[in-house]
Tab-separated table of C-alpha atoms in Angstrom:
chain	number	residue	atom	x	y	z
P	1	VAL	CA	0.000	0.000	0.000
P	2	ASN	CA	2.846	2.370	0.872
P	3	ASP	CA	4.544	1.683	-2.473
P	4	ILE	CA	1.335	2.411	-4.357
P	5	GLN	CA	0.732	5.622	-2.393
P	6	ALA	CA	4.335	6.719	-3.038
P	7	PHE	CA	3.952	5.999	-6.772
P	8	ILE	CA	0.744	8.055	-6.917
P	9	SER	CA	2.424	10.956	-5.110
P	10	GLN	CA	5.640	10.839	-7.161
P	11	LYS	CA	3.778	10.779	-10.472
P	12	ASP	CA	1.133	13.267	-9.246
P	13	LEU	CA	-1.607	10.881	-10.399
P	14	GLN	CA	-5.210	11.931	-9.934
P	15	PRO	CA	-8.581	10.251	-10.386
P	16	VAL	CA	-10.067	10.849	-13.830
P	17	LEU	CA	-12.993	8.447	-14.105
P	18	ARG	CA	-15.684	6.895	-11.954
P	19	ALA	CA	-17.470	3.728	-13.043
P	20	ASN	CA	-20.827	3.279	-11.366
P	21	TYR	CA	-22.920	0.160	-11.970
P	22	ALA	CA	-25.194	-2.381	-10.352
P	23	ARG	CA	-23.574	-5.820	-10.147
P	24	THR	CA	-25.383	-9.112	-9.751
P	25	ALA	CA	-23.093	-12.066	-9.124
P	26	PHE	CA	-23.851	-15.760	-9.502
P	27	GLN	CA	-21.859	-18.674	-8.112
P	28	ILE	CA	-22.666	-22.004	-6.540
P	29	PRO	CA	-21.750	-21.602	-2.859
P	30	GLY	CA	-18.382	-23.183	-2.129
P	31	ASP	CA	-17.713	-23.904	-5.804
P	32	ASP	CA	-15.627	-21.394	-7.761
P	33	ARG	CA	-15.412	-23.341	-11.029
P	34	VAL	CA	-17.926	-20.999	-12.689
P	35	ARG	CA	-18.455	-17.383	-11.642
P	36	ILE	CA	-20.796	-15.021	-13.436
P	37	SER	CA	-21.284	-11.288	-13.013
P	38	LEU	CA	-23.884	-9.096	-14.676
P	39	ASP	CA	-23.275	-5.344	-14.575
P	40	THR	CA	-26.215	-3.088	-15.441
P	41	ASP	CA	-26.888	0.657	-15.360
P	42	LEU	CA	-23.251	1.406	-16.150
P	43	ALA	CA	-22.421	5.103	-15.998
P	44	LEU	CA	-18.898	6.332	-16.650
P	45	ILE	CA	-18.386	9.751	-15.104
P	46	ARG	CA	-15.535	12.241	-15.400
P	47	GLU	CA	-13.822	12.632	-12.065
P	48	ASP	CA	-10.946	14.864	-13.174
P	49	ALA	CA	-9.525	18.337	-12.654
P	50	ILE	CA	-7.622	18.410	-15.962
P	51	ASP	CA	-9.290	21.612	-17.182
P	52	THR	CA	-8.248	24.113	-14.518
P	53	GLU	CA	-10.857	26.603	-15.748
P	54	ARG	CA	-13.758	24.112	-15.419
P	55	PRO	CA	-12.706	21.150	-13.303
P	56	CYS	CA	-15.224	18.353	-12.789
P	57	ARG	CA	-14.119	18.047	-9.176
P	58	ASP	CA	-12.390	20.297	-6.666
P	59	PRO	CA	-8.640	19.830	-7.335
P	60	ASP	CA	-8.066	19.626	-3.567
P	61	ASN	CA	-10.396	16.642	-3.278
P	62	TRP	CA	-9.797	13.139	-4.634
P	63	HIS	CA	-13.429	12.634	-5.689
P	64	ARG	CA	-16.496	14.557	-6.822
P	65	THR	CA	-18.374	15.664	-3.764
P	66	ASP	CA	-21.346	16.860	-5.845
P	67	ILE	CA	-22.267	13.257	-6.632
P	68	ASP	CA	-21.617	11.847	-3.184
P	69	SER	CA	-23.128	14.687	-1.141
P	70	ALA	CA	-26.339	14.673	-3.163
P	71	GLU	CA	-26.413	10.847	-3.074
P	72	MET	CA	-27.001	10.814	-6.817
P	73	GLU	CA	-27.949	7.525	-8.431
P	74	TYR	CA	-28.268	6.182	-11.942
P	75	PRO	CA	-29.111	7.741	-14.402
P	76	PHE	CA	-27.328	10.758	-12.814
P	77	THR	CA	-29.514	13.311	-14.592
P	78	SER	CA	-27.864	16.255	-12.797
P	79	ILE	CA	-24.448	15.614	-14.294
P	80	ARG	CA	-23.556	17.846	-17.228
P	81	ARG	CA	-23.433	16.444	-20.722
P	82	GLY	CA	-19.862	15.618	-21.693
P	83	GLU	CA	-19.109	14.502	-18.134
P	84	ILE	CA	-21.042	11.233	-18.324
P	85	SER	CA	-21.395	8.300	-20.675
P	86	ARG	CA	-24.221	5.847	-20.051
P	87	PHE	CA	-23.343	2.450	-21.442
P	88	PRO	CA	-26.358	1.187	-23.419
P	89	PHE	CA	-25.950	-2.518	-22.651
P	90	ALA	CA	-25.455	-4.816	-19.691
P	91	LEU	CA	-22.066	-6.479	-19.270
P	92	LEU	CA	-21.957	-10.226	-18.715
P	93	GLU	CA	-18.714	-11.808	-17.603
P	94	ILE	CA	-18.295	-15.555	-17.209
P	95	LYS	CA	-15.151	-16.851	-15.543
P	96	THR	CA	-14.384	-20.546	-15.559
P	97	LYS	CA	-11.645	-22.256	-13.615
P	98	GLY	CA	-9.530	-24.939	-15.218
P	99	ARG	CA	-9.618	-26.227	-18.759
P	100	LYS	CA	-13.101	-27.713	-18.718
P	101	LYS	CA	-15.349	-26.365	-21.464
P	102	TYR	CA	-18.978	-25.887	-20.559
P	103	GLU	CA	-21.378	-26.450	-23.449
P	104	TRP	CA	-23.970	-24.065	-21.967
P	105	VAL	CA	-21.371	-21.258	-21.919
P	106	ALA	CA	-20.576	-21.836	-25.599
P	107	ASP	CA	-24.297	-21.948	-26.428
P	108	LEU	CA	-24.892	-18.682	-24.567
P	109	MET	CA	-21.919	-16.939	-26.173
P	110	ASN	CA	-23.097	-17.966	-29.625
P	111	SER	CA	-26.722	-17.041	-29.047
P	112	HIS	CA	-28.567	-13.878	-29.980
P	113	LEU	CA	-28.532	-12.862	-26.313
P	114	VAL	CA	-24.920	-11.697	-26.067
P	115	LYS	CA	-22.228	-10.058	-28.167
P	116	GLU	CA	-18.697	-11.139	-27.366
P	117	ALA	CA	-16.208	-8.363	-26.579
P	118	PRO	CA	-12.873	-9.910	-25.597
P	119	ARG	CA	-10.720	-7.791	-23.273
P	120	PHE	CA	-13.480	-5.213	-22.790
P	121	SER	CA	-12.571	-2.653	-20.120
P	122	LYS	CA	-14.948	-0.219	-18.442
P	123	PHE	CA	-12.070	2.169	-17.757
P	124	VAL	CA	-10.725	2.091	-21.324
P	125	HIS	CA	-14.241	2.587	-22.671
P	126	GLY	CA	-14.892	5.530	-20.352
P	127	VAL	CA	-11.610	7.228	-21.209
P	128	ALA	CA	-12.250	6.765	-24.953
P	129	GLN	CA	-15.765	8.219	-24.628
P	130	LEU	CA	-15.072	11.107	-22.249
P	131	PHE	CA	-11.467	12.074	-23.000
P	132	GLU	CA	-11.346	11.556	-26.764
P	133	ASP	CA	-9.065	14.583	-27.256
P	134	ASN	CA	-6.461	12.898	-25.048
P	135	VAL	CA	-6.674	9.430	-26.642
P	136	ASN	CA	-4.459	8.293	-29.518
P	137	THR	CA	-5.930	4.846	-30.085
P	138	PHE	CA	-9.546	3.909	-29.562
P	139	PRO	CA	-10.696	0.451	-28.462
P	140	PHE	CA	-11.831	-1.879	-31.241
P	141	TRP	CA	-15.319	-2.311	-29.764
P	142	LEU	CA	-16.205	1.398	-29.667
P	143	SER	CA	-17.961	1.483	-33.059
P	144	GLU	CA	-20.079	-1.555	-32.150
P	145	VAL	CA	-21.517	0.175	-29.085
P	146	GLU	CA	-23.151	2.757	-31.297
P	147	THR	CA	-24.937	0.163	-33.422
P	148	ASP	CA	-27.750	-2.180	-32.512
P	149	ILE	CA	-26.102	-5.495	-31.615
P	150	ARG	CA	-29.344	-7.418	-31.213
P	151	ARG	CA	-29.775	-10.420	-33.496
P	152	ASP	CA	-32.760	-12.380	-34.678
P	153	PRO	CA	-32.967	-15.531	-32.505
P	154	HIS	CA	-33.705	-17.855	-35.420
P	155	GLN	CA	-30.890	-16.440	-37.544
P	156	ALA	CA	-28.454	-16.701	-34.599
P	157	PHE	CA	-29.471	-20.348	-34.051
P	158	GLU	CA	-28.977	-21.209	-37.716
P	159	GLU	CA	-25.581	-19.463	-37.803
P	160	GLU	CA	-24.552	-21.420	-34.704
P	161	GLN	CA	-25.607	-24.724	-36.298
P	162	VAL	CA	-23.558	-23.937	-39.417
P	163	LYS	CA	-20.580	-22.983	-37.242
P	164	LYS	CA	-20.849	-26.216	-35.192
P	165	GLN	CA	-21.066	-28.313	-38.374
P	166	LYS	CA	-17.956	-26.611	-39.785
P	167	GLU	CA	-16.083	-27.197	-36.504
P	168	LYS	CA	-17.025	-30.906	-36.634
P	169	GLU	CA	-15.831	-31.157	-40.240
P	170	ASP	CA	-12.568	-29.355	-39.392
P	171	GLU	CA	-12.070	-31.609	-36.349
P	172	SER	CA	-12.695	-34.674	-38.466
P	173	ALA	CA	-10.255	-33.505	-41.154
P	174	VAL	CA	-7.533	-32.715	-38.595
P	175	GLY	CA	-8.188	-36.023	-36.801
P	176	SER	CA	-7.853	-38.053	-39.989
P	177	LEU	CA	-4.667	-36.174	-40.887
P	178	LEU	CA	-3.183	-36.856	-37.435
P	179	ASN	CA	-4.134	-40.534	-37.639
P	180	LYS	CA	-2.260	-40.872	-40.937
P	181	ALA	CA	0.755	-39.063	-39.509
P	182	SER	CA	0.867	-41.268	-36.420
P	183	SER	CA	0.438	-44.573	-38.253
P	184	PRO	CA	3.350	-47.017	-37.914
P	185	PRO	CA	6.186	-46.485	-40.383
P	186	HIS	CA	6.411	-48.750	-43.373
P	187	ALA	CA	9.190	-51.332	-43.585
P	188	GLY	CA	12.421	-49.816	-44.715
P	189	PHE	CA	15.963	-49.430	-43.629
P	190	GLY	CA	16.848	-50.593	-40.183
P	191	THR	CA	19.673	-51.776	-38.057
P	192	SER	CA	20.282	-55.284	-36.939
């Protein structure tokens, strides 16, 4: 803790972003093989004093007292435009322990109900949305957030069936290739 505090002081680091959301977590008690979290009502809020003329928070404070003192809650209607980004979707995260693959996880990920976003970060998203003048590279998922990601359930099911069939064919082709490669060598030169 002391090392972290020293690093913050030496580099003069300051808070720039607050992520506020409602989290619902799911896990079988005493079993951490599968853990699921669902974050809803995600609001990313500027928490900086970068603009000395119009700081979002008092530079002498480490957080915005306007939000905390007023006990503001989602959707934070009192916060000025440009200081808040409301994420339009819920975030589902599924963590599995070990190498076991769960068919229901694959089915869910391939369904019309979710859109995969590997390495998604609330912080990176918030910085890209609220500090775009200070960002050189934007996250790959940013353009997808502005489009409707919902899919027709029947079309999603059919696409998944085609994908599964192709995976089976690929598996079969690789398996038959490996079987040929691992077959015993033919008679040939040897030592006696």
